[in-house]
Amino acid sequence: MVVKIVNDIMRKIEIWLNILHYCIFKTDKKLHILFNKINPFTLIGKIPAVKRKFEEKGTTYLNVVNKVWTDERFGFGIIISGCGIVIISSFLIWGLSSTFFGLLEVRFLVKPIHVLVYGLISFLVCYMLVFRHDKYIKYFKKLDKLSTNEKWKFALISFLFVVSCISLWIYSFRFSVGKI
């Protein structure tokens, strides 16, 4: 009975972490495409010799840059979104533990080792539920098929979750010992 409950909870955490990962990745992808419009380095692709080299290979400078940035397996965007969910979940773990102990009147000074432990726990959870065996790609395919309204709903929930985690983390400082 307990094992079933724990499995259900872990399954829900897995779903929501993957939704958050998807929303961060898509936001980063849209920001990258928007930044391409004002990025002065895109002018490199207009230099005749560079343009000719890319045309010989059947592509363009912009296509190569977009592939490097927005690839779902090895792009910079997936690295950024992966770091994002680890950092956000670290803020959540840090905020929850500090607030929990603070409400129990146990006050402590957060040391670098604590931050390392929060980050390690967060990374392990994200690795097991998102990154291992590229689980997130399966979720990305499912989430890409959703309607625009559902995507906006998940994006709003993800945004509120991020703001809540950061707010809880900041709030937890009231329970720390020493001056900030």
XYZ file of N, CA and C in Angstrom:
540
model
N 0.821 -1.196 0.000
C 0.000 0.000 0.000
C 0.867 1.263 0.000
N 1.853 1.299 0.896
C 2.740 2.455 0.997
C 3.573 2.588 -0.274
N 4.018 1.446 -0.803
C 4.822 1.462 -2.022
C 4.015 2.036 -3.177
N 2.742 1.699 -3.265
C 1.877 2.222 -4.324
C 1.717 3.736 -4.189
N 1.538 4.212 -2.977
C 1.385 5.645 -2.744
C 2.672 6.384 -3.124
N 3.818 5.844 -2.719
C 5.102 6.460 -3.048
C 5.309 6.460 -4.561
N 4.964 5.350 -5.229
C 5.090 5.288 -6.691
C 4.198 6.307 -7.378
N 2.983 6.488 -6.876
C 2.073 7.487 -7.451
C 2.624 8.900 -7.276
N 3.160 9.177 -6.093
C 3.737 10.498 -5.836
C 4.932 10.738 -6.742
N 5.805 9.743 -6.863
C 6.985 9.882 -7.718
C 6.577 10.057 -9.185
N 5.548 9.375 -9.601
C 5.056 9.504 -10.983
C 4.559 10.928 -11.238
N 3.826 11.490 -10.281
C 3.333 12.861 -10.442
C 4.472 13.875 -10.432
N 5.458 13.655 -9.568
C 6.628 14.537 -9.549
C 7.353 14.448 -10.879
N 7.480 13.234 -11.418
C 8.129 13.047 -12.719
C 7.399 13.810 -13.819
N 6.090 13.710 -13.841
C 5.298 14.409 -14.858
C 5.504 15.915 -14.744
N 5.406 16.458 -13.532
C 5.503 17.910 -13.371
C 6.917 18.433 -13.587
N 7.922 17.658 -13.216
C 9.297 18.080 -13.520
C 9.535 18.115 -15.029
N 8.988 17.135 -15.732
C 9.149 17.106 -17.184
C 8.369 18.229 -17.857
N 7.212 18.567 -17.322
C 6.453 19.705 -17.848
C 7.243 20.997 -17.623
N 7.801 21.158 -16.439
C 8.612 22.340 -16.144
C 9.831 22.396 -17.073
N 10.484 21.268 -17.270
C 11.644 21.185 -18.169
C 11.246 21.586 -19.588
N 10.118 21.092 -20.047
C 9.605 21.415 -21.382
C 9.337 22.918 -21.507
N 8.689 23.497 -20.515
C 8.346 24.922 -20.572
C 9.600 25.796 -20.563
N 10.586 25.432 -19.751
C 11.829 26.198 -19.736
C 12.529 26.070 -21.083
N 12.562 24.852 -21.649
C 13.217 24.638 -22.938
C 12.530 25.443 -24.044
N 11.212 25.397 -24.082
C 10.485 26.124 -25.127
C 10.640 27.634 -24.967
N 10.664 28.117 -23.731
C 10.879 29.545 -23.496
C 12.265 29.952 -23.972
N 13.256 29.143 -23.642
C 14.619 29.441 -24.087
C 14.716 29.404 -25.611
N 14.018 28.468 -26.224
C 14.033 28.357 -27.690
C 13.419 29.600 -28.333
N 12.302 30.062 -27.785
C 11.655 31.268 -28.318
C 12.532 32.499 -28.107
N 13.185 32.576 -26.954
C 14.085 33.697 -26.701
C 15.284 33.661 -27.652
N 15.778 32.480 -27.956
C 16.887 32.346 -28.905
C 16.478 32.847 -30.287
N 15.299 32.439 -30.744
C 14.813 32.863 -32.065
C 14.588 34.376 -32.082
N 14.050 34.913 -30.994
C 13.866 36.358 -30.895
C 15.220 37.077 -30.893
N 16.173 36.555 -30.156
C 17.493 37.166 -30.087
C 18.204 37.121 -31.442
N 17.909 36.104 -32.266
C 18.514 36.020 -33.604
C 18.206 37.262 -34.441
N 17.074 37.877 -34.193
C 16.684 39.049 -34.973
C 17.559 40.266 -34.666
N 18.132 40.316 -33.455
C 18.967 41.457 -33.090
C 20.431 41.056 -32.863
N 20.751 39.800 -33.065
C 22.098 39.291 -32.827
C 23.047 39.747 -33.943
N 24.064 40.520 -33.615
C 24.989 40.986 -34.654
C 25.819 39.854 -35.262
N 25.982 38.727 -34.567
C 26.763 37.620 -35.097
C 26.068 36.916 -36.262
N 24.769 37.139 -36.428
C 24.088 36.538 -37.581
C 24.556 37.177 -38.882
N 25.184 38.336 -38.773
C 25.734 38.988 -39.970
C 26.908 38.205 -40.555
N 27.528 37.360 -39.740
C 28.629 36.528 -40.232
C 28.150 35.657 -41.387
N 26.935 35.171 -41.282
C 26.370 34.321 -42.330
C 26.113 35.049 -43.633
N 26.189 36.364 -43.626
C 25.961 37.148 -44.852
C 27.258 37.482 -45.584
N 28.387 37.178 -44.983
C 29.675 37.373 -45.656
C 29.722 36.383 -46.823
N 30.018 36.860 -48.025
C 29.943 35.990 -49.208
C 30.726 34.683 -49.093
N 31.946 34.714 -48.597
C 32.743 33.488 -48.496
C 32.110 32.498 -47.509
N 31.629 33.003 -46.388
C 30.987 32.149 -45.382
C 29.680 31.598 -45.932
N 28.910 32.459 -46.565
C 27.636 32.056 -47.141
C 27.843 30.955 -48.187
N 28.868 31.119 -49.006
C 29.172 30.140 -50.047
C 29.528 28.773 -49.431
N 30.337 28.783 -48.372
C 30.734 27.540 -47.696
C 29.513 26.793 -47.147
N 28.610 27.539 -46.535
C 27.413 26.899 -45.997
C 26.502 26.398 -47.113
N 26.400 27.154 -48.208
C 25.572 26.719 -49.332
C 26.134 25.456 -49.974
N 27.470 25.319 -50.003
C 28.080 24.101 -50.527
C 27.667 22.882 -49.705
N 27.457 23.095 -48.424
C 27.045 22.006 -47.535
C 25.520 21.867 -47.469
N 24.808 22.701 -48.203
C 23.347 22.613 -48.260
C 22.638 23.170 -47.047
N 23.231 24.142 -46.389
C 22.608 24.728 -45.208
C 22.950 26.218 -45.147
N 22.555 26.850 -44.069
C 22.902 28.257 -43.860
C 23.511 28.407 -42.473
N 24.162 29.526 -42.273
C 24.768 29.828 -40.972
C 23.704 29.812 -39.879
N 22.569 30.435 -40.154
C 21.493 30.519 -39.169
C 20.936 29.144 -38.829
N 20.802 28.260 -39.822
C 20.323 26.900 -39.549
C 21.280 26.142 -38.638
N 22.581 26.312 -38.868
C 23.575 25.631 -38.041
C 23.516 26.158 -36.607
N 23.448 27.477 -36.452
C 23.373 28.075 -35.115
C 22.100 27.607 -34.407
N 20.973 27.597 -35.111
C 19.717 27.144 -34.501
C 19.793 25.677 -34.102
N 20.431 24.858 -34.912
C 20.568 23.432 -34.593
C 21.423 23.253 -33.337
N 22.515 23.992 -33.250
C 23.396 23.889 -32.085
C 22.666 24.342 -30.825
N 21.834 25.348 -30.949
C 21.165 25.892 -29.770
C 19.903 25.122 -29.397
N 19.092 24.720 -30.367
C 17.759 24.204 -30.060
C 17.615 22.694 -30.200
N 18.690 21.972 -30.405
C 18.603 20.518 -30.499
C 18.114 19.942 -29.172
N 17.142 19.034 -29.227
C 16.529 18.503 -28.012
C 17.400 17.486 -27.285
N 18.453 17.014 -27.915
C 19.317 16.040 -27.242
C 20.639 16.645 -26.783
N 21.248 17.477 -27.625
C 22.600 17.941 -27.318
C 22.771 19.451 -27.433
N 21.690 20.203 -27.585
C 21.796 21.644 -27.778
C 22.033 22.399 -26.482
N 22.476 23.648 -26.643
C 22.689 24.510 -25.480
C 21.390 24.721 -24.711
N 20.274 24.814 -25.417
C 18.979 25.056 -24.780
C 18.583 23.953 -23.824
N 18.882 22.707 -24.182
C 18.513 21.589 -23.304
C 19.409 21.584 -22.069
N 20.662 22.023 -22.231
C 21.561 22.124 -21.082
C 21.066 23.216 -20.134
N 20.668 24.346 -20.700
C 20.161 25.456 -19.886
C 18.881 25.062 -19.150
N 17.962 24.407 -19.848
C 16.709 24.022 -19.200
C 16.948 22.932 -18.156
N 17.903 22.034 -18.403
C 18.244 21.024 -17.401
C 18.815 21.665 -16.147
N 19.720 22.618 -16.335
C 20.268 23.356 -15.180
C 19.160 24.124 -14.471
N 18.224 24.648 -15.254
C 17.115 25.411 -14.674
C 16.267 24.581 -13.730
N 15.901 23.356 -14.134
C 15.049 22.566 -13.230
C 15.830 22.099 -12.006
N 17.131 21.857 -12.158
C 17.935 21.480 -10.994
C 18.017 22.652 -10.015
N 18.242 23.851 -10.515
C 18.338 25.032 -9.651
C 16.995 25.327 -8.982
N 15.918 25.253 -9.743
C 14.595 25.535 -9.172
C 14.236 24.501 -8.108
N 14.511 23.232 -8.380
C 14.204 22.215 -7.369
C 15.139 22.349 -6.160
N 16.359 22.837 -6.361
C 17.248 23.111 -5.218
C 16.668 24.221 -4.348
N 16.158 25.273 -4.985
C 15.501 26.343 -4.229
C 14.317 25.782 -3.436
N 13.559 24.877 -4.050
C 12.406 24.286 -3.372
C 12.851 23.468 -2.164
N 13.832 22.604 -2.352
C 14.315 21.764 -1.253
C 14.907 22.629 -0.139
N 15.698 23.617 -0.518
C 16.313 24.526 0.453
C 15.229 25.276 1.218
N 14.276 25.840 0.495
C 13.207 26.603 1.135
C 12.345 25.756 2.045
N 11.977 24.556 1.580
C 11.144 23.673 2.405
C 11.870 23.224 3.667
N 13.126 22.806 3.521
C 13.841 22.310 4.699
C 14.114 23.440 5.691
N 14.552 24.593 5.220
C 14.822 25.710 6.135
C 13.556 26.189 6.827
N 12.467 26.261 6.080
C 11.204 26.703 6.672
C 10.683 25.664 7.663
N 10.770 24.389 7.295
C 10.314 23.320 8.197
C 11.077 23.359 9.513
N 12.402 23.397 9.432
C 13.193 23.433 10.662
C 13.003 24.752 11.407
N 12.814 25.834 10.696
C 12.574 27.121 11.343
C 11.277 27.132 12.120
N 10.248 26.508 11.568
C 8.968 26.430 12.279
C 9.069 25.543 13.514
N 10.033 24.629 13.510
C 10.281 23.793 14.692
C 11.257 24.461 15.662
N 11.576 25.738 15.390
C 12.498 26.530 16.207
C 13.931 26.003 16.157
N 14.278 25.290 15.094
C 15.654 24.852 14.890
C 16.257 25.806 13.869
N 17.156 26.641 14.327
C 17.765 27.632 13.440
C 19.215 27.249 13.196
N 19.637 27.421 11.961
C 21.020 27.095 11.620
C 21.507 28.019 10.527
N 22.795 28.149 10.451
C 23.434 28.961 9.433
C 23.686 28.067 8.221
N 23.218 28.484 7.083
C 23.421 27.697 5.874
C 24.872 27.858 5.436
N 25.545 26.740 5.351
C 26.948 26.710 4.956
C 27.053 26.176 3.535
N 28.199 26.383 2.903
C 28.363 25.870 1.529
C 28.071 24.377 1.391
N 28.359 23.597 2.426
C 28.080 22.156 2.344
C 26.577 21.900 2.247
N 25.773 22.738 2.912
C 24.317 22.595 2.825
C 23.851 22.854 1.391
N 24.377 23.904 0.802
C 24.006 24.250 -0.574
C 24.401 23.113 -1.509
N 25.575 22.541 -1.284
C 26.030 21.414 -2.093
C 25.098 20.211 -1.936
N 24.667 19.944 -0.714
C 23.757 18.819 -0.470
C 22.405 19.076 -1.136
N 21.873 20.305 -1.017
C 20.607 20.626 -1.675
C 20.727 20.427 -3.190
N 21.818 20.902 -3.744
C 22.038 20.752 -5.182
C 22.198 19.312 -5.594
N 22.905 18.522 -4.796
C 23.115 17.108 -5.112
C 21.807 16.328 -5.049
N 21.020 16.572 -4.014
C 19.714 15.903 -3.906
C 18.835 16.290 -5.100
N 18.820 17.566 -5.407
C 18.025 18.051 -6.533
C 18.478 17.414 -7.841
N 19.795 17.368 -8.069
C 20.306 16.756 -9.293
C 19.928 15.281 -9.368
N 20.064 14.558 -8.271
C 19.734 13.129 -8.286
C 18.258 12.889 -8.592
N 17.392 13.705 -7.993
C 15.957 13.582 -8.280
C 15.686 13.879 -9.752
N 16.250 14.970 -10.262
C 16.048 15.326 -11.673
C 16.651 14.278 -12.600
N 17.797 13.739 -12.222
C 18.409 12.710 -13.055
C 17.514 11.483 -13.139
N 17.022 11.031 -11.994
C 16.201 9.816 -11.970
C 14.856 10.011 -12.689
N 14.274 11.199 -12.580
C 12.925 11.408 -13.094
C 12.866 12.100 -14.454
N 13.964 12.728 -14.892
C 13.923 13.478 -16.145
C 15.019 13.049 -17.115
N 16.263 13.079 -16.659
C 17.392 12.918 -17.575
C 17.735 11.472 -17.916
N 17.584 10.553 -16.972
C 18.004 9.163 -17.191
C 17.257 8.542 -18.368
N 18.007 7.937 -19.250
C 17.463 7.296 -20.455
C 16.685 8.290 -21.325
N 17.011 9.569 -21.218
C 16.360 10.621 -22.008
C 14.831 10.561 -21.913
N 14.325 10.388 -20.692
C 12.870 10.328 -20.472
C 12.176 11.580 -20.976
N 12.867 12.714 -20.846
C 12.250 13.983 -21.198
C 11.838 14.044 -22.663
N 12.529 13.311 -23.539
C 12.183 13.332 -24.964
C 10.798 12.737 -25.182
N 10.477 11.682 -24.449
C 9.138 11.084 -24.525
C 8.083 12.111 -24.098
N 8.375 12.845 -23.026
C 7.439 13.865 -22.557
C 7.359 15.034 -23.543
N 8.492 15.422 -24.129
C 8.486 16.505 -25.103
C 7.559 16.159 -26.271
N 7.626 14.918 -26.740
C 6.771 14.502 -27.862
C 5.298 14.558 -27.479
N 4.977 14.124 -26.262
C 3.586 14.190 -25.799
C 3.122 15.638 -25.654
N 3.980 16.473 -25.067
C 3.595 17.858 -24.821
C 3.523 18.672 -26.103
N 4.315 18.324 -27.112
C 4.237 19.017 -28.400
C 2.883 18.810 -29.072
N 2.216 17.703 -28.768
C 0.928 17.387 -29.389
C -0.255 18.083 -28.723
N -0.020 18.734 -27.588
C -1.110 19.401 -26.868
C -1.574 20.647 -27.615
N -2.787 21.060 -27.294
C -3.314 22.282 -27.896
C -2.595 23.499 -27.307
N -2.743 24.609 -27.989
C -2.101 25.846 -27.542
C -2.605 26.257 -26.164
N -3.902 26.080 -25.912
C -4.457 26.442 -24.599
C -3.853 25.604 -23.481
N -3.678 24.308 -23.729
C -3.077 23.448 -22.712
C -1.617 23.818 -22.478
N -0.906 24.156 -23.558
C 0.490 24.575 -23.410
C 0.582 25.859 -22.595
N -0.313 26.799 -22.846
C -0.322 28.049 -22.076
C -0.648 27.778 -20.609
N -1.573 26.845 -20.370
C -1.930 26.493 -18.991
C -0.703 25.934 -18.262
N 0.004 25.015 -18.908
C 1.198 24.445 -18.291
C 2.298 25.486 -18.126
N 2.410 26.399 -19.080
C 3.413 27.462 -18.973
C 3.097 28.373 -17.783
N 1.840 28.706 -17.595
C 1.436 29.544 -16.462
C 1.678 28.824 -15.137
N 1.318 27.552 -15.077
C 1.556 26.774 -13.860
C 3.057 26.696 -13.576
N 3.850 26.479 -14.611
C 5.309 26.405 -14.442
C 5.862 27.732 -13.945
N 5.390 28.828 -14.531
C 5.840 30.157 -14.101
C 5.487 30.385 -12.639
N 4.259 30.064 -12.252
C 3.845 30.247 -10.861
C 4.645 29.348 -9.921
N 4.973 28.150 -10.364
C 5.779 27.243 -9.563
C 7.179 27.812 -9.339
N 7.775 28.335 -10.397
C 9.114 28.928 -10.282
C 9.080 30.121 -9.327
N 8.112 30.989 -9.492
C 7.989 32.154 -8.609
C 7.758 31.703 -7.163
N 6.939 30.673 -6.973
C 6.686 30.153 -5.623
C 7.937 29.565 -4.993
N 8.706 28.817 -5.772
C 9.948 28.229 -5.243
C 10.933 29.309 -4.832
N 11.085 30.314 -5.664
C 12.016 31.402 -5.340
C 11.503 32.187 -4.135
N 10.197 32.409 -4.077
C 9.615 33.127 -2.927
C 9.806 32.341 -1.633
N 9.581 31.029 -1.677
C 9.777 30.192 -0.490
C 11.238 30.205 -0.067
N 12.132 30.149 -1.035
C 13.567 30.190 -0.741
C 13.936 31.499 -0.044
N 13.447 32.604 -0.572
C 13.725 33.911 0.040
C 13.088 33.992 1.424
N 11.854 33.513 1.556
C 11.165 33.522 2.847
C 11.933 32.705 3.887
N 12.562 31.620 3.449
C 13.256 30.741 4.396
C 14.449 31.417 5.054
N 14.936 32.512 4.494
C 16.056 33.214 5.109
C 15.687 33.815 6.465
N 14.419 33.998 6.695
C 14.025 34.556 7.996
C 14.294 33.575 9.133
N 14.496 32.306 8.789
C 14.754 31.299 9.809
C 16.250 30.991 9.971
N 17.077 31.683 9.234
C 18.508 31.405 9.334
C 19.120 32.204 10.479
N 20.238 31.728 10.941
C 20.954 32.381 12.022
C 21.965 33.340 11.412
N 22.178 34.456 12.035
C 23.174 35.412 11.545
C 22.544 36.473 10.692
N 23.384 37.364 10.220
C 22.913 38.483 9.409
C 23.129 38.169 7.945
N 22.231 38.669 7.153
C 22.325 38.474 5.700
C 22.997 39.652 5.080
